[in-house]
């Protein structure tokens, strides 16, 4: 059975896994992402080379499937755009990784990989068209058309966080979906309202505060759900997918779909013309999604 080395480049850790052709993760591990000021792509790929060399003694590897942030261009071998790791943007990543590991590589954007995992084995496995909305410190996602990724002319398809919800043209202010609806904003609103230092609270603490009757925390969470519902309502009527799948750490909350649907029902009820009620579901995979999706992308690229 074919095995692949899947690698997910994250801001904190580089995760890796041995994934077989059926999507089973046989072994996995991680190492710290180089983040010092003088860190280079070569430092990262050298470590990947060490990992690959060790795993080759245990597994027969078909290739390396890479998940990474930014505008990942599998055709050119470069990662365009920007991310928290500036050193991956510029070098010919495919050449560096293939030279360091001795493995053929295919690569894709991390949010796209997460969406492909859902297409392959998860919440989108039974539909042709879907949108994947990743809600975290910002909002990103992916567009699935006929069970394939639609990346767009400039590899920007799925960057839902750029949608502008409010504006003040005179001041040049255009708050977007990420600014208003990301989970980080839940925390920021509460910290600012209470006069706390930035970074004083976590998302878990804010939800716990709301559960214990804190009105400020509850209001911030309510605004979050309203904003997410507005974004999903807009996306449904732009693309009309069979499902809209919620990803990101917030998707682990048991009530996430119920709370979003409450707001969607309110919007649909008060809309002037007949509109669709989106089918919102949670993602199936969490921490392993990018590894699985990277392998599925590799298979589709062969």
mmCIF file of N, CA, C and O in Angstrom, residues 74-123:
data_model
loop_
_atom_site.group_PDB
_atom_site.id
_atom_site.type_symbol
_atom_site.label_atom_id
_atom_site.label_comp_id
_atom_site.label_asym_id
_atom_site.label_seq_id
_atom_site.Cartn_x
_atom_site.Cartn_y
_atom_site.Cartn_z
ATOM 1 N N UNK A 74 1.245 25.294 -6.674
ATOM 2 C CA UNK A 74 1.820 23.968 -6.907
ATOM 3 C C UNK A 74 2.439 23.845 -8.290
ATOM 4 O O UNK A 74 3.343 23.044 -8.506
ATOM 5 N N UNK A 75 1.950 24.641 -9.237
ATOM 6 C CA UNK A 75 2.495 24.577 -10.589
ATOM 7 C C UNK A 75 3.900 25.163 -10.659
ATOM 8 O O UNK A 75 4.800 24.593 -11.289
ATOM 9 N N UNK A 76 4.094 26.303 -10.010
ATOM 10 C CA UNK A 76 5.399 26.971 -10.082
ATOM 11 C C UNK A 76 6.377 26.464 -9.038
ATOM 12 O O UNK A 76 7.592 26.561 -9.209
ATOM 13 N N UNK A 77 5.853 25.955 -7.919
ATOM 14 C CA UNK A 77 6.725 25.516 -6.839
ATOM 15 C C UNK A 77 7.048 26.610 -5.839
ATOM 16 O O UNK A 77 7.823 26.392 -4.901
ATOM 17 N N UNK A 78 6.424 27.783 -6.010
ATOM 18 C CA UNK A 78 6.654 28.909 -5.097
ATOM 19 C C UNK A 78 5.423 29.138 -4.221
ATOM 20 O O UNK A 78 4.300 28.790 -4.606
ATOM 21 N N UNK A 79 5.641 29.762 -3.064
ATOM 22 C CA UNK A 79 4.547 30.181 -2.196
ATOM 23 C C UNK A 79 4.494 31.703 -2.228
ATOM 24 O O UNK A 79 5.378 32.379 -1.694
ATOM 25 N N UNK A 80 3.484 32.233 -2.880
ATOM 26 C CA UNK A 80 3.333 33.674 -3.009
ATOM 27 C C UNK A 80 2.552 34.228 -1.817
ATOM 28 O O UNK A 80 2.283 33.531 -0.850
ATOM 29 N N UNK A 81 2.165 35.490 -1.898
ATOM 30 C CA UNK A 81 1.397 36.102 -0.827
ATOM 31 C C UNK A 81 2.232 36.367 0.403
ATOM 32 O O UNK A 81 3.440 36.632 0.313
ATOM 33 N N UNK A 82 1.597 36.295 1.574
ATOM 34 C CA UNK A 82 2.287 36.590 2.830
ATOM 35 C C UNK A 82 1.723 35.715 3.935
ATOM 36 O O UNK A 82 0.612 35.193 3.841
ATOM 37 N N UNK A 83 2.511 35.545 4.991
ATOM 38 C CA UNK A 83 2.064 34.780 6.150
ATOM 39 C C UNK A 83 2.929 35.174 7.339
ATOM 40 O O UNK A 83 3.762 36.083 7.252
ATOM 41 N N UNK A 84 2.747 34.476 8.446
ATOM 42 C CA UNK A 84 3.546 34.742 9.642
ATOM 43 C C UNK A 84 4.975 34.225 9.503
ATOM 44 O O UNK A 84 5.804 34.461 10.384
ATOM 45 N N UNK A 85 5.264 33.548 8.399
ATOM 46 C CA UNK A 85 6.606 33.007 8.148
ATOM 47 C C UNK A 85 7.150 33.595 6.844
ATOM 48 O O UNK A 85 7.070 32.952 5.783
ATOM 49 N N UNK A 86 7.693 34.797 6.893
ATOM 50 C CA UNK A 86 8.130 35.474 5.672
ATOM 51 C C UNK A 86 9.135 34.681 4.837
ATOM 52 O O UNK A 86 9.170 34.816 3.607
ATOM 53 N N UNK A 87 9.933 33.839 5.491
ATOM 54 C CA UNK A 87 11.009 33.160 4.768
ATOM 55 C C UNK A 87 10.516 32.071 3.810
ATOM 56 O O UNK A 87 11.294 31.584 2.972
ATOM 57 N N UNK A 88 9.242 31.675 3.894
ATOM 58 C CA UNK A 88 8.756 30.672 2.936
ATOM 59 C C UNK A 88 8.280 31.328 1.643
ATOM 60 O O UNK A 88 8.003 30.633 0.662
ATOM 61 N N UNK A 89 8.183 32.661 1.640
ATOM 62 C CA UNK A 89 7.724 33.391 0.460
ATOM 63 C C UNK A 89 8.941 33.951 -0.281
ATOM 64 O O UNK A 89 9.611 34.853 0.197
ATOM 65 N N UNK A 90 9.209 33.402 -1.442
ATOM 66 C CA UNK A 90 10.373 33.853 -2.208
ATOM 67 C C UNK A 90 11.195 32.702 -2.730
ATOM 68 O O UNK A 90 11.367 32.558 -3.952
ATOM 69 N N UNK A 91 11.703 31.837 -1.849
ATOM 70 C CA UNK A 91 12.502 30.705 -2.328
ATOM 71 C C UNK A 91 11.661 29.711 -3.128
ATOM 72 O O UNK A 91 10.429 29.652 -2.971
ATOM 73 N N UNK A 92 12.341 28.912 -3.949
ATOM 74 C CA UNK A 92 11.649 27.858 -4.694
ATOM 75 C C UNK A 92 11.469 26.669 -3.746
ATOM 76 O O UNK A 92 12.311 25.787 -3.645
ATOM 77 N N UNK A 93 10.343 26.673 -3.040
ATOM 78 C CA UNK A 93 10.106 25.710 -1.966
ATOM 79 C C UNK A 93 10.131 24.268 -2.478
ATOM 80 O O UNK A 93 10.712 23.381 -1.837
ATOM 81 N N UNK A 94 9.506 24.016 -3.621
ATOM 82 C CA UNK A 94 9.494 22.629 -4.119
ATOM 83 C C UNK A 94 10.915 22.120 -4.332
ATOM 84 O O UNK A 94 11.263 21.015 -3.909
ATOM 85 N N UNK A 95 11.734 22.925 -4.988
ATOM 86 C CA UNK A 95 13.112 22.491 -5.262
ATOM 87 C C UNK A 95 13.865 22.232 -3.967
ATOM 88 O O UNK A 95 14.557 21.216 -3.838
ATOM 89 N N UNK A 96 13.732 23.137 -3.004
ATOM 90 C CA UNK A 96 14.442 22.976 -1.738
ATOM 91 C C UNK A 96 14.001 21.717 -0.998
ATOM 92 O O UNK A 96 14.840 20.955 -0.480
ATOM 93 N N UNK A 97 12.674 21.485 -0.942
ATOM 94 C CA UNK A 97 12.166 20.325 -0.210
ATOM 95 C C UNK A 97 12.527 19.033 -0.917
ATOM 96 O O UNK A 97 12.946 18.048 -0.277
ATOM 97 N N UNK A 98 12.398 19.006 -2.227
ATOM 98 C CA UNK A 98 12.714 17.776 -2.958
ATOM 99 C C UNK A 98 14.196 17.434 -2.860
ATOM 100 O O UNK A 98 14.566 16.258 -2.731
ATOM 101 N N UNK A 99 15.053 18.450 -2.882
ATOM 102 C CA UNK A 99 16.485 18.207 -2.739
ATOM 103 C C UNK A 99 16.832 17.706 -1.339
ATOM 104 O O UNK A 99 17.668 16.828 -1.167
ATOM 105 N N UNK A 100 16.152 18.255 -0.337
ATOM 106 C CA UNK A 100 16.465 17.893 1.051
ATOM 107 C C UNK A 100 15.934 16.514 1.420
ATOM 108 O O UNK A 100 16.538 15.810 2.238
ATOM 109 N N UNK A 101 14.793 16.128 0.842
ATOM 110 C CA UNK A 101 14.149 14.878 1.242
ATOM 111 C C UNK A 101 14.318 13.740 0.251
ATOM 112 O O UNK A 101 14.141 12.574 0.611
ATOM 113 N N UNK A 102 14.626 14.077 -0.993
ATOM 114 C CA UNK A 102 14.695 13.050 -2.025
ATOM 115 C C UNK A 102 13.327 12.528 -2.427
ATOM 116 O O UNK A 102 13.219 11.456 -3.022
ATOM 117 N N UNK A 103 12.282 13.283 -2.113
ATOM 118 C CA UNK A 103 10.916 12.870 -2.419
ATOM 119 C C UNK A 103 10.251 13.872 -3.363
ATOM 120 O O UNK A 103 10.456 15.083 -3.237
ATOM 121 N N UNK A 104 9.454 13.360 -4.280
ATOM 122 C CA UNK A 104 8.642 14.234 -5.118
ATOM 123 C C UNK A 104 7.609 14.923 -4.238
ATOM 124 O O UNK A 104 7.057 14.310 -3.328
ATOM 125 N N UNK A 105 7.339 16.211 -4.506
ATOM 126 C CA UNK A 105 6.431 16.955 -3.650
ATOM 127 C C UNK A 105 5.312 17.631 -4.437
ATOM 128 O O UNK A 105 5.531 18.135 -5.538
ATOM 129 N N UNK A 106 4.107 17.646 -3.848
ATOM 130 C CA UNK A 106 3.008 18.501 -4.288
ATOM 131 C C UNK A 106 2.562 19.297 -3.066
ATOM 132 O O UNK A 106 2.648 18.816 -1.928
ATOM 133 N N UNK A 107 2.073 20.519 -3.282
ATOM 134 C CA UNK A 107 1.746 21.376 -2.147
ATOM 135 C C UNK A 107 0.470 22.165 -2.410
ATOM 136 O O UNK A 107 0.094 22.411 -3.557
ATOM 137 N N UNK A 108 -0.187 22.562 -1.305
ATOM 138 C CA UNK A 108 -1.424 23.336 -1.405
ATOM 139 C C UNK A 108 -1.574 24.189 -0.157
ATOM 140 O O UNK A 108 -0.980 23.926 0.888
ATOM 141 N N UNK A 109 -2.373 25.259 -0.271
ATOM 142 C CA UNK A 109 -2.685 26.133 0.856
ATOM 143 C C UNK A 109 -3.328 25.342 1.994
ATOM 144 O O UNK A 109 -4.082 24.398 1.762
ATOM 145 N N UNK A 110 -3.044 25.740 3.244
ATOM 146 C CA UNK A 110 -3.507 24.964 4.394
ATOM 147 C C UNK A 110 -5.035 24.903 4.504
ATOM 148 O O UNK A 110 -5.599 23.838 4.799
ATOM 149 N N UNK A 111 -5.716 26.024 4.287
ATOM 150 C CA UNK A 111 -7.186 26.001 4.345
ATOM 151 C C UNK A 111 -7.761 25.133 3.228
ATOM 152 O O UNK A 111 -8.748 24.405 3.433
ATOM 153 N N UNK A 112 -7.148 25.183 2.054
ATOM 154 C CA UNK A 112 -7.585 24.332 0.953
ATOM 155 C C UNK A 112 -7.385 22.860 1.290
ATOM 156 O O UNK A 112 -8.209 22.013 0.940
ATOM 157 N N UNK A 113 -6.274 22.560 1.963
ATOM 158 C CA UNK A 113 -6.027 21.173 2.371
ATOM 159 C C UNK A 113 -7.092 20.703 3.353
ATOM 160 O O UNK A 113 -7.597 19.576 3.250
ATOM 161 N N UNK A 114 -7.443 21.561 4.304
ATOM 162 C CA UNK A 114 -8.471 21.194 5.269
ATOM 163 C C UNK A 114 -9.796 20.912 4.558
ATOM 164 O O UNK A 114 -10.518 19.964 4.907
ATOM 165 N N UNK A 115 -10.115 21.723 3.556
ATOM 166 C CA UNK A 115 -11.345 21.510 2.788
ATOM 167 C C UNK A 115 -11.282 20.196 2.020
ATOM 168 O O UNK A 115 -12.275 19.448 1.958
ATOM 169 N N UNK A 116 -10.141 19.893 1.437
ATOM 170 C CA UNK A 116 -9.996 18.646 0.678
ATOM 171 C C UNK A 116 -10.126 17.419 1.572
ATOM 172 O O UNK A 116 -10.635 16.378 1.140
ATOM 173 N N UNK A 117 -9.684 17.540 2.820
ATOM 174 C CA UNK A 117 -9.876 16.440 3.758
ATOM 175 C C UNK A 117 -11.360 16.167 3.956
ATOM 176 O O UNK A 117 -11.795 15.004 4.043
ATOM 177 N N UNK A 118 -12.163 17.239 4.014
ATOM 178 C CA UNK A 118 -13.609 17.083 4.173
ATOM 179 C C UNK A 118 -14.239 16.477 2.924
ATOM 180 O O UNK A 118 -15.197 15.700 3.013
ATOM 181 N N UNK A 119 -13.714 16.825 1.758
ATOM 182 C CA UNK A 119 -14.209 16.249 0.507
ATOM 183 C C UNK A 119 -13.889 14.758 0.445
ATOM 184 O O UNK A 119 -14.725 13.934 0.053
ATOM 185 N N UNK A 120 -12.694 14.414 0.864
ATOM 186 C CA UNK A 120 -12.216 13.039 0.763
ATOM 187 C C UNK A 120 -12.931 12.110 1.737
ATOM 188 O O UNK A 120 -13.499 11.097 1.346
ATOM 189 N N UNK A 121 -12.948 12.496 3.000
ATOM 190 C CA UNK A 121 -13.423 11.583 4.035
ATOM 191 C C UNK A 121 -14.410 12.210 5.020
ATOM 192 O O UNK A 121 -14.845 11.533 5.949
ATOM 193 N N UNK A 122 -14.751 13.489 4.857
ATOM 194 C CA UNK A 122 -15.477 14.186 5.911
ATOM 195 C C UNK A 122 -16.844 14.708 5.530
ATOM 196 O O UNK A 122 -17.600 14.074 4.788
ATOM 197 N N UNK A 123 -17.140 15.905 5.999
ATOM 198 C CA UNK A 123 -18.485 16.471 5.912
ATOM 199 C C UNK A 123 -18.915 16.823 4.494
ATOM 200 O O UNK A 123 -20.111 17.019 4.243
#
